[in-house]
Amino acid sequence: MAEPDQPSTARMIDFWLGGEHHFPVDVAAARAFEGAYGPCAVIFRSLRAFLGRAVRSIADAGVDSFLVFGAGVPTRGNVHEVAPEATVLYTDVDPVTIRLGQRILAGSDRAGYGFGDATDIGTIDPAQLHRFVPGWGRRPVGVIFLGLAAFLDDDTLSRTLDELYEVVAPGSFLAVDFDGEELAGHPRALAMMGPAFRMRPPTAFGPLLGRWEPTADGVVPVARWRPEGAPAAAPDACYGGVATKPAA
Ligand SMILES: C[S@@+](CC[C@H](N)C(=O)[O-])C[C@H]1O[C@@H](n2cnc3c(N)ncnc32)[C@H](O)[C@@H]1O
């Protein structure tokens, strides 16, 4: 794969997770961000561990297919690795990330990767959707929406989550996270996140979920969502939870 000349948040996260799918340009951007904020690996490892617990909880509820938005690099404890019996469609809008994901998943008959703009579900290739999310709209699905809400304004985010609620079958689940206000005290790091980045107070999360019903675990700092043992000692940078469209 040709070496990209711009960093990507997805590959920076792969670097922080100790993965193998990033380039010098990503490492330089990750180091610069750490210079402005502080160590990030602990935050992204805690977020990836949350993804694992959330996906397992959804699979334990009987869901056997997942649709992942803003998927980034599909390794390091990602969905098909923690739910190996399930089928998974990873989607993203970044062409370099999509090519990387397709290369990583080449040969898998259970997980695929394609274009998908989370704010317009119609952009997903229907053939891929029906192959990897069989019974789409008729059978419950796990929708994974992590690392994305922070880049969508309130109106776009609530419309998007409501449209997803409308199209998925009853009994479906949504795993979602929001960025809290951790970066408020780090203006240089905040500026590096770009103009679209949105921090939100926890009181904002519930209304944005609209009709999705959070489980009794709530939307909490990700390290404290159903921790297995003592929660990881990570800053409360990201809040997450699992919500449902109740079975009819
Ligand atoms: C911060 S990364 C998160 C990656 C991954 N979900 C994780 O948690 O490690 C955000 C990803 O969302 C993608 N993205 C940004 N806007 C998007 C949109 N409207 N629809 C789908 N993906 C989007 C970016 O290309 C990037 O790969």
PDB file of C-alpha atoms and ligand atoms in Angstrom:
ATOM      1  CA  MET A   1       0.000   0.000   0.000  1.00  0.00           C
ATOM      2  CA  ALA A   2       1.396   3.438  -0.987  1.00  0.00           C
ATOM      3  CA  GLU A   3       2.484   5.460   2.005  1.00  0.00           C
ATOM      4  CA  PRO A   4      -0.089   8.205   2.706  1.00  0.00           C
ATOM      5  CA  ASP A   5       1.137  11.787   3.094  1.00  0.00           C
ATOM      6  CA  GLN A   6      -1.594  12.753   5.585  1.00  0.00           C
ATOM      7  CA  PRO A   7      -2.209  11.202   9.010  1.00  0.00           C
ATOM      8  CA  SER A   8      -5.552   9.587   9.820  1.00  0.00           C
ATOM      9  CA  THR A   9      -7.204   9.332  13.215  1.00  0.00           C
ATOM     10  CA  ALA A  10      -7.996   5.674  12.479  1.00  0.00           C
ATOM     11  CA  ARG A  11      -4.323   4.775  11.941  1.00  0.00           C
ATOM     12  CA  MET A  12      -3.232   6.974  14.889  1.00  0.00           C
ATOM     13  CA  ILE A  13      -5.569   4.875  17.038  1.00  0.00           C
ATOM     14  CA  ASP A  14      -3.976   1.729  15.586  1.00  0.00           C
ATOM     15  CA  PHE A  15      -0.591   3.119  16.692  1.00  0.00           C
ATOM     16  CA  TRP A  16      -1.885   3.819  20.213  1.00  0.00           C
ATOM     17  CA  LEU A  17      -3.371   0.312  20.360  1.00  0.00           C
ATOM     18  CA  GLY A  18      -0.006  -1.227  19.456  1.00  0.00           C
ATOM     19  CA  GLY A  19      -1.178  -2.314  15.991  1.00  0.00           C
ATOM     20  CA  GLU A  20       0.734  -2.736  12.753  1.00  0.00           C
ATOM     21  CA  HIS A  21      -1.326  -0.650  10.331  1.00  0.00           C
ATOM     22  CA  HIS A  22       0.058   2.868  10.565  1.00  0.00           C
ATOM     23  CA  PHE A  23       2.772   4.942   8.894  1.00  0.00           C
ATOM     24  CA  PRO A  24       5.438   7.418  10.048  1.00  0.00           C
ATOM     25  CA  VAL A  25       3.079  10.312   9.263  1.00  0.00           C
ATOM     26  CA  ASP A  26       0.541   8.834  11.727  1.00  0.00           C
ATOM     27  CA  VAL A  27       3.159   8.303  14.425  1.00  0.00           C
ATOM     28  CA  ALA A  28       4.352  11.911  14.029  1.00  0.00           C
ATOM     29  CA  ALA A  29       0.765  13.206  14.375  1.00  0.00           C
ATOM     30  CA  ALA A  30       0.142  10.941  17.378  1.00  0.00           C
ATOM     31  CA  ARG A  31       3.328  12.165  19.079  1.00  0.00           C
ATOM     32  CA  ALA A  32       2.400  15.800  18.366  1.00  0.00           C
ATOM     33  CA  PHE A  33      -1.036  15.244  19.882  1.00  0.00           C
ATOM     34  CA  GLU A  34       0.481  13.635  22.954  1.00  0.00           C
ATOM     35  CA  GLY A  35       2.790  16.654  23.275  1.00  0.00           C
ATOM     36  CA  ALA A  36      -0.276  18.890  23.430  1.00  0.00           C
ATOM     37  CA  TYR A  37      -2.392  16.627  25.634  1.00  0.00           C
ATOM     38  CA  GLY A  38      -0.654  13.702  27.294  1.00  0.00           C
ATOM     39  CA  PRO A  39      -0.506   9.946  26.815  1.00  0.00           C
ATOM     40  CA  CYS A  40      -3.366   8.662  24.671  1.00  0.00           C
ATOM     41  CA  ALA A  41      -2.749   4.911  24.574  1.00  0.00           C
ATOM     42  CA  VAL A  42      -4.571   4.374  27.869  1.00  0.00           C
ATOM     43  CA  ILE A  43      -7.651   6.197  26.547  1.00  0.00           C
ATOM     44  CA  PHE A  44      -7.851   4.298  23.266  1.00  0.00           C
ATOM     45  CA  ARG A  45      -7.130   0.944  24.907  1.00  0.00           C
ATOM     46  CA  SER A  46      -9.934   1.596  27.335  1.00  0.00           C
ATOM     47  CA  LEU A  47     -12.219   2.586  24.443  1.00  0.00           C
ATOM     48  CA  ARG A  48     -11.318  -0.583  22.502  1.00  0.00           C
ATOM     49  CA  ALA A  49     -11.924  -2.680  25.632  1.00  0.00           C
ATOM     50  CA  PHE A  50     -15.361  -1.025  25.916  1.00  0.00           C
ATOM     51  CA  LEU A  51     -16.046  -1.981  22.292  1.00  0.00           C
ATOM     52  CA  GLY A  52     -15.198  -5.585  23.188  1.00  0.00           C
ATOM     53  CA  ARG A  53     -17.489  -5.685  26.227  1.00  0.00           C
ATOM     54  CA  ALA A  54     -20.297  -3.947  24.348  1.00  0.00           C
ATOM     55  CA  VAL A  55     -20.059  -6.287  21.348  1.00  0.00           C
ATOM     56  CA  ARG A  56     -19.950  -9.369  23.572  1.00  0.00           C
ATOM     57  CA  SER A  57     -23.028  -8.156  25.464  1.00  0.00           C
ATOM     58  CA  ILE A  58     -24.882  -7.686  22.179  1.00  0.00           C
ATOM     59  CA  ALA A  59     -23.776 -11.106  20.888  1.00  0.00           C
ATOM     60  CA  ASP A  60     -24.808 -12.655  24.229  1.00  0.00           C
ATOM     61  CA  ALA A  61     -28.289 -11.214  23.624  1.00  0.00           C
ATOM     62  CA  GLY A  62     -28.471 -13.380  20.487  1.00  0.00           C
ATOM     63  CA  VAL A  63     -27.453 -10.877  17.804  1.00  0.00           C
ATOM     64  CA  ASP A  64     -25.240 -12.447  15.144  1.00  0.00           C
ATOM     65  CA  SER A  65     -24.583  -9.617  12.699  1.00  0.00           C
ATOM     66  CA  PHE A  66     -23.019  -6.196  13.128  1.00  0.00           C
ATOM     67  CA  LEU A  67     -22.881  -3.002  11.079  1.00  0.00           C
ATOM     68  CA  VAL A  68     -19.955  -0.773  12.029  1.00  0.00           C
ATOM     69  CA  PHE A  69     -19.792   2.937  11.135  1.00  0.00           C
ATOM     70  CA  GLY A  70     -16.584   5.009  11.129  1.00  0.00           C
ATOM     71  CA  ALA A  71     -14.873   1.674  11.612  1.00  0.00           C
ATOM     72  CA  GLY A  72     -11.232   2.695  11.207  1.00  0.00           C
ATOM     73  CA  VAL A  73      -8.715  -0.159  11.205  1.00  0.00           C
ATOM     74  CA  PRO A  74     -10.449  -3.548  11.727  1.00  0.00           C
ATOM     75  CA  THR A  75      -7.925  -5.141  14.093  1.00  0.00           C
ATOM     76  CA  ARG A  76      -6.781  -5.019  17.739  1.00  0.00           C
ATOM     77  CA  GLY A  77      -9.881  -6.437  19.389  1.00  0.00           C
ATOM     78  CA  ASN A  78     -12.312  -5.204  16.771  1.00  0.00           C
ATOM     79  CA  VAL A  79     -15.816  -6.554  16.237  1.00  0.00           C
ATOM     80  CA  HIS A  80     -15.175  -9.738  14.205  1.00  0.00           C
ATOM     81  CA  GLU A  81     -12.377 -10.676  16.601  1.00  0.00           C
ATOM     82  CA  VAL A  82     -14.544 -10.472  19.736  1.00  0.00           C
ATOM     83  CA  ALA A  83     -17.626 -11.977  18.065  1.00  0.00           C
ATOM     84  CA  PRO A  84     -16.027 -14.563  15.726  1.00  0.00           C
ATOM     85  CA  GLU A  85     -19.333 -16.374  15.112  1.00  0.00           C
ATOM     86  CA  ALA A  86     -21.016 -13.197  13.845  1.00  0.00           C
ATOM     87  CA  THR A  87     -20.958 -11.569  10.422  1.00  0.00           C
ATOM     88  CA  VAL A  88     -19.687  -8.001  10.299  1.00  0.00           C
ATOM     89  CA  LEU A  89     -19.781  -5.168   7.773  1.00  0.00           C
ATOM     90  CA  TYR A  90     -17.256  -2.463   8.569  1.00  0.00           C
ATOM     91  CA  THR A  91     -17.803   0.898   6.854  1.00  0.00           C
ATOM     92  CA  ASP A  92     -15.966   4.208   6.704  1.00  0.00           C
ATOM     93  CA  VAL A  93     -15.791   7.242   4.424  1.00  0.00           C
ATOM     94  CA  ASP A  94     -12.021   7.466   4.127  1.00  0.00           C
ATOM     95  CA  PRO A  95     -10.835   5.697   0.939  1.00  0.00           C
ATOM     96  CA  VAL A  96      -7.387   4.885   2.350  1.00  0.00           C
ATOM     97  CA  THR A  97      -8.926   3.334   5.464  1.00  0.00           C
ATOM     98  CA  ILE A  98     -11.394   1.361   3.346  1.00  0.00           C
ATOM     99  CA  ARG A  99      -8.606  -0.050   1.140  1.00  0.00           C
ATOM    100  CA  LEU A 100      -6.578  -0.939   4.238  1.00  0.00           C
ATOM    101  CA  GLY A 101      -9.593  -2.636   5.823  1.00  0.00           C
ATOM    102  CA  GLN A 102     -10.370  -4.571   2.646  1.00  0.00           C
ATOM    103  CA  ARG A 103      -6.766  -5.775   2.474  1.00  0.00           C
ATOM    104  CA  ILE A 104      -6.814  -6.856   6.131  1.00  0.00           C
ATOM    105  CA  LEU A 105     -10.116  -8.732   5.728  1.00  0.00           C
ATOM    106  CA  ALA A 106      -9.394 -10.246   2.301  1.00  0.00           C
ATOM    107  CA  GLY A 107     -10.308 -13.911   2.395  1.00  0.00           C
ATOM    108  CA  SER A 108     -12.748 -13.588   5.301  1.00  0.00           C
ATOM    109  CA  ASP A 109     -16.204 -14.889   4.512  1.00  0.00           C
ATOM    110  CA  ARG A 110     -17.708 -13.418   7.687  1.00  0.00           C
ATOM    111  CA  ALA A 111     -16.382  -9.829   7.682  1.00  0.00           C
ATOM    112  CA  GLY A 112     -16.229  -7.256   4.892  1.00  0.00           C
ATOM    113  CA  TYR A 113     -15.349  -3.595   4.505  1.00  0.00           C
ATOM    114  CA  GLY A 114     -16.942  -0.965   2.277  1.00  0.00           C
ATOM    115  CA  PHE A 115     -17.876   2.668   1.889  1.00  0.00           C
ATOM    116  CA  GLY A 116     -20.586   3.976   4.176  1.00  0.00           C
ATOM    117  CA  ASP A 117     -21.376   7.499   5.284  1.00  0.00           C
ATOM    118  CA  ALA A 118     -22.941   7.118   8.708  1.00  0.00           C
ATOM    119  CA  THR A 119     -25.154  10.122   8.054  1.00  0.00           C
ATOM    120  CA  ASP A 120     -26.657   8.525   4.937  1.00  0.00           C
ATOM    121  CA  ILE A 121     -27.203   4.799   5.213  1.00  0.00           C
ATOM    122  CA  GLY A 122     -28.197   4.692   1.524  1.00  0.00           C
ATOM    123  CA  THR A 123     -24.512   5.111   0.644  1.00  0.00           C
ATOM    124  CA  ILE A 124     -23.780   1.517   1.691  1.00  0.00           C
ATOM    125  CA  ASP A 125     -23.578  -0.981  -1.179  1.00  0.00           C
ATOM    126  CA  PRO A 126     -26.814  -3.027  -0.798  1.00  0.00           C
ATOM    127  CA  ALA A 127     -25.084  -6.224  -1.946  1.00  0.00           C
ATOM    128  CA  GLN A 128     -22.466  -5.896   0.800  1.00  0.00           C
ATOM    129  CA  LEU A 129     -25.104  -4.946   3.347  1.00  0.00           C
ATOM    130  CA  HIS A 130     -27.244  -8.001   2.628  1.00  0.00           C
ATOM    131  CA  ARG A 131     -24.247 -10.318   2.441  1.00  0.00           C
ATOM    132  CA  PHE A 132     -22.737  -9.371   5.794  1.00  0.00           C
ATOM    133  CA  VAL A 133     -25.905  -8.232   7.603  1.00  0.00           C
ATOM    134  CA  PRO A 134     -28.336 -10.913   6.428  1.00  0.00           C
ATOM    135  CA  GLY A 135     -31.966 -10.070   7.085  1.00  0.00           C
ATOM    136  CA  TRP A 136     -31.145  -6.354   7.338  1.00  0.00           C
ATOM    137  CA  GLY A 137     -34.234  -4.544   8.622  1.00  0.00           C
ATOM    138  CA  ARG A 138     -35.919  -7.848   9.524  1.00  0.00           C
ATOM    139  CA  ARG A 139     -33.436  -9.416  11.953  1.00  0.00           C
ATOM    140  CA  PRO A 140     -31.866  -7.652  14.969  1.00  0.00           C
ATOM    141  CA  VAL A 141     -28.451  -6.144  14.288  1.00  0.00           C
ATOM    142  CA  GLY A 142     -25.717  -4.615  16.408  1.00  0.00           C
ATOM    143  CA  VAL A 143     -24.903  -1.114  15.160  1.00  0.00           C
ATOM    144  CA  ILE A 144     -21.470   0.093  16.267  1.00  0.00           C
ATOM    145  CA  PHE A 145     -21.090   3.870  16.287  1.00  0.00           C
ATOM    146  CA  LEU A 146     -17.814   4.605  18.065  1.00  0.00           C
ATOM    147  CA  GLY A 147     -15.417   7.504  17.562  1.00  0.00           C
ATOM    148  CA  LEU A 148     -17.954   9.236  15.332  1.00  0.00           C
ATOM    149  CA  ALA A 149     -20.456  11.246  17.387  1.00  0.00           C
ATOM    150  CA  ALA A 150     -17.762  13.797  18.262  1.00  0.00           C
ATOM    151  CA  PHE A 151     -17.465  14.709  14.567  1.00  0.00           C
ATOM    152  CA  LEU A 152     -21.189  15.278  13.959  1.00  0.00           C
ATOM    153  CA  ASP A 153     -23.170  18.342  15.039  1.00  0.00           C
ATOM    154  CA  ASP A 154     -26.202  17.807  17.272  1.00  0.00           C
ATOM    155  CA  ASP A 155     -28.796  18.042  14.491  1.00  0.00           C
ATOM    156  CA  THR A 156     -26.918  15.649  12.188  1.00  0.00           C
ATOM    157  CA  LEU A 157     -26.214  13.214  15.004  1.00  0.00           C
ATOM    158  CA  SER A 158     -29.773  13.063  16.313  1.00  0.00           C
ATOM    159  CA  ARG A 159     -31.212  12.755  12.791  1.00  0.00           C
ATOM    160  CA  THR A 160     -28.719  10.001  11.952  1.00  0.00           C
ATOM    161  CA  LEU A 161     -29.399   8.001  15.111  1.00  0.00           C
ATOM    162  CA  ASP A 162     -33.142   8.391  14.593  1.00  0.00           C
ATOM    163  CA  GLU A 163     -32.927   7.180  10.970  1.00  0.00           C
ATOM    164  CA  LEU A 164     -30.917   4.169  12.132  1.00  0.00           C
ATOM    165  CA  TYR A 165     -33.544   3.454  14.796  1.00  0.00           C
ATOM    166  CA  GLU A 166     -36.235   3.590  12.121  1.00  0.00           C
ATOM    167  CA  VAL A 167     -34.557   1.133   9.729  1.00  0.00           C
ATOM    168  CA  VAL A 168     -33.246  -1.538  12.112  1.00  0.00           C
ATOM    169  CA  ALA A 169     -35.407  -4.421  13.282  1.00  0.00           C
ATOM    170  CA  PRO A 170     -36.858  -4.409  16.817  1.00  0.00           C
ATOM    171  CA  GLY A 171     -34.438  -6.150  19.177  1.00  0.00           C
ATOM    172  CA  SER A 172     -31.451  -4.331  17.623  1.00  0.00           C
ATOM    173  CA  PHE A 173     -28.710  -2.671  19.649  1.00  0.00           C
ATOM    174  CA  LEU A 174     -26.572   0.445  19.275  1.00  0.00           C
ATOM    175  CA  ALA A 175     -23.122   0.818  20.858  1.00  0.00           C
ATOM    176  CA  VAL A 176     -22.221   4.508  20.911  1.00  0.00           C
ATOM    177  CA  ASP A 177     -19.739   6.866  22.509  1.00  0.00           C
ATOM    178  CA  PHE A 178     -19.489  10.606  23.021  1.00  0.00           C
ATOM    179  CA  ASP A 179     -16.475  12.765  23.823  1.00  0.00           C
ATOM    180  CA  GLY A 180     -16.771  14.541  27.170  1.00  0.00           C
ATOM    181  CA  GLU A 181     -14.988  17.773  28.011  1.00  0.00           C
ATOM    182  CA  GLU A 182     -11.558  16.334  28.822  1.00  0.00           C
ATOM    183  CA  LEU A 183      -9.828  18.450  26.155  1.00  0.00           C
ATOM    184  CA  ALA A 184     -11.298  21.735  27.445  1.00  0.00           C
ATOM    185  CA  GLY A 185      -8.164  22.274  29.523  1.00  0.00           C
ATOM    186  CA  HIS A 186      -5.876  21.477  26.573  1.00  0.00           C
ATOM    187  CA  PRO A 187      -6.561  24.126  23.910  1.00  0.00           C
ATOM    188  CA  ARG A 188      -3.646  23.115  21.653  1.00  0.00           C
ATOM    189  CA  ALA A 189      -4.843  19.520  21.560  1.00  0.00           C
ATOM    190  CA  LEU A 190      -8.433  20.681  21.037  1.00  0.00           C
ATOM    191  CA  ALA A 191      -7.355  22.768  18.028  1.00  0.00           C
ATOM    192  CA  MET A 192      -5.631  19.690  16.559  1.00  0.00           C
ATOM    193  CA  MET A 193      -8.958  17.838  16.555  1.00  0.00           C
ATOM    194  CA  GLY A 194     -10.211  20.198  13.828  1.00  0.00           C
ATOM    195  CA  PRO A 195     -13.253  22.467  13.580  1.00  0.00           C
ATOM    196  CA  ALA A 196     -15.813  19.634  13.408  1.00  0.00           C
ATOM    197  CA  PHE A 197     -14.832  18.154  16.790  1.00  0.00           C
ATOM    198  CA  ARG A 198     -17.474  18.484  19.495  1.00  0.00           C
ATOM    199  CA  MET A 199     -17.097  18.019  23.222  1.00  0.00           C
ATOM    200  CA  ARG A 200     -20.344  17.488  25.087  1.00  0.00           C
ATOM    201  CA  PRO A 201     -21.420  17.499  28.735  1.00  0.00           C
ATOM    202  CA  PRO A 202     -22.953  14.191  29.873  1.00  0.00           C
ATOM    203  CA  THR A 203     -26.380  15.867  30.160  1.00  0.00           C
ATOM    204  CA  ALA A 204     -26.386  16.213  26.345  1.00  0.00           C
ATOM    205  CA  PHE A 205     -26.062  12.489  25.599  1.00  0.00           C
ATOM    206  CA  GLY A 206     -29.568  11.263  26.513  1.00  0.00           C
ATOM    207  CA  PRO A 207     -31.501  13.704  24.304  1.00  0.00           C
ATOM    208  CA  LEU A 208     -29.218  12.904  21.335  1.00  0.00           C
ATOM    209  CA  LEU A 209     -30.088   9.206  21.608  1.00  0.00           C
ATOM    210  CA  GLY A 210     -33.736  10.027  20.932  1.00  0.00           C
ATOM    211  CA  ARG A 211     -35.800   6.841  20.773  1.00  0.00           C
ATOM    212  CA  TRP A 212     -32.857   4.504  21.474  1.00  0.00           C
ATOM    213  CA  GLU A 213     -33.217   3.211  25.045  1.00  0.00           C
ATOM    214  CA  PRO A 214     -29.933   2.901  26.977  1.00  0.00           C
ATOM    215  CA  THR A 215     -29.585  -0.328  28.937  1.00  0.00           C
ATOM    216  CA  ALA A 216     -29.584  -0.128  32.736  1.00  0.00           C
ATOM    217  CA  ASP A 217     -25.777   0.304  32.577  1.00  0.00           C
ATOM    218  CA  GLY A 218     -26.365   3.849  31.301  1.00  0.00           C
ATOM    219  CA  VAL A 219     -23.988   6.026  29.314  1.00  0.00           C
ATOM    220  CA  VAL A 220     -20.926   6.348  31.514  1.00  0.00           C
ATOM    221  CA  PRO A 221     -17.138   6.782  31.196  1.00  0.00           C
ATOM    222  CA  VAL A 222     -16.243   3.849  28.976  1.00  0.00           C
ATOM    223  CA  ALA A 223     -13.876   2.251  31.511  1.00  0.00           C
ATOM    224  CA  ARG A 224     -16.826   2.029  33.916  1.00  0.00           C
ATOM    225  CA  TRP A 225     -19.295   0.405  31.482  1.00  0.00           C
ATOM    226  CA  ARG A 226     -19.703  -3.150  32.825  1.00  0.00           C
ATOM    227  CA  PRO A 227     -16.018  -3.348  33.863  1.00  0.00           C
ATOM    228  CA  GLU A 228     -14.501  -6.789  34.148  1.00  0.00           C
ATOM    229  CA  GLY A 229     -12.560  -6.392  37.395  1.00  0.00           C
ATOM    230  CA  ALA A 230     -11.272  -2.960  38.429  1.00  0.00           C
ATOM    231  CA  PRO A 231     -11.979  -0.306  35.754  1.00  0.00           C
ATOM    232  CA  ALA A 232      -8.914   0.843  33.777  1.00  0.00           C
ATOM    233  CA  ALA A 233      -7.356   3.978  35.282  1.00  0.00           C
ATOM    234  CA  ALA A 234      -8.051   6.199  32.269  1.00  0.00           C
ATOM    235  CA  PRO A 235      -9.216   9.836  32.140  1.00  0.00           C
ATOM    236  CA  ASP A 236     -12.984  10.212  31.616  1.00  0.00           C
ATOM    237  CA  ALA A 237     -12.441  11.352  28.011  1.00  0.00           C
ATOM    238  CA  CYS A 238     -15.088   9.168  26.347  1.00  0.00           C
ATOM    239  CA  TYR A 239     -18.517   8.160  27.588  1.00  0.00           C
ATOM    240  CA  GLY A 240     -20.302   5.198  26.102  1.00  0.00           C
ATOM    241  CA  GLY A 241     -23.151   2.806  26.400  1.00  0.00           C
ATOM    242  CA  VAL A 242     -25.403   0.328  24.658  1.00  0.00           C
ATOM    243  CA  ALA A 243     -28.964   1.217  23.735  1.00  0.00           C
ATOM    244  CA  THR A 244     -31.784  -0.834  22.286  1.00  0.00           C
ATOM    245  CA  LYS A 245     -34.734  -0.644  19.976  1.00  0.00           C
ATOM    246  CA  PRO A 246     -36.902  -2.853  22.167  1.00  0.00           C
ATOM    247  CA  ALA A 247     -38.244  -6.068  20.681  1.00  0.00           C
ATOM    248  CA  ALA A 248     -41.854  -5.572  19.592  1.00  0.00           C
TER     249      ALA A 248
HETATM  250  C1  LIG B   1     -11.729   8.604  15.465  1.00  0.00           C
HETATM  251  S1  LIG B   1     -11.807   7.429  14.154  1.00  0.00           S
HETATM  252  C2  LIG B   1     -12.572   6.089  15.030  1.00  0.00           C
HETATM  253  C3  LIG B   1     -12.240   4.748  14.451  1.00  0.00           C
HETATM  254  C4  LIG B   1     -12.866   3.567  15.188  1.00  0.00           C
HETATM  255  N1  LIG B   1     -14.309   3.637  15.237  1.00  0.00           N
HETATM  256  C5  LIG B   1     -12.330   3.427  16.589  1.00  0.00           C
HETATM  257  O1  LIG B   1     -13.096   3.667  17.541  1.00  0.00           O
HETATM  258  O2  LIG B   1     -11.161   3.112  16.736  1.00  0.00           O
HETATM  259  C6  LIG B   1     -13.171   8.072  13.215  1.00  0.00           C
HETATM  260  C7  LIG B   1     -13.427   7.360  11.893  1.00  0.00           C
HETATM  261  O3  LIG B   1     -14.676   7.831  11.391  1.00  0.00           O
HETATM  262  C8  LIG B   1     -14.562   8.041   9.989  1.00  0.00           C
HETATM  263  N2  LIG B   1     -15.644   8.982   9.619  1.00  0.00           N
HETATM  264  C9  LIG B   1     -15.669  10.333   9.741  1.00  0.00           C
HETATM  265  N3  LIG B   1     -16.855  10.820   9.323  1.00  0.00           N
HETATM  266  C10 LIG B   1     -17.616   9.756   8.956  1.00  0.00           C
HETATM  267  C11 LIG B   1     -18.951   9.589   8.457  1.00  0.00           C
HETATM  268  N4  LIG B   1     -19.752  10.639   8.235  1.00  0.00           N
HETATM  269  N5  LIG B   1     -19.389   8.342   8.201  1.00  0.00           N
HETATM  270  C12 LIG B   1     -18.588   7.259   8.404  1.00  0.00           C
HETATM  271  N6  LIG B   1     -17.325   7.360   8.866  1.00  0.00           N
HETATM  272  C13 LIG B   1     -16.845   8.579   9.144  1.00  0.00           C
HETATM  273  C14 LIG B   1     -13.144   8.523   9.782  1.00  0.00           C
HETATM  274  O4  LIG B   1     -12.698   8.304   8.456  1.00  0.00           O
HETATM  275  C15 LIG B   1     -12.389   7.657  10.814  1.00  0.00           C
HETATM  276  O5  LIG B   1     -11.931   6.431  10.265  1.00  0.00           O
END
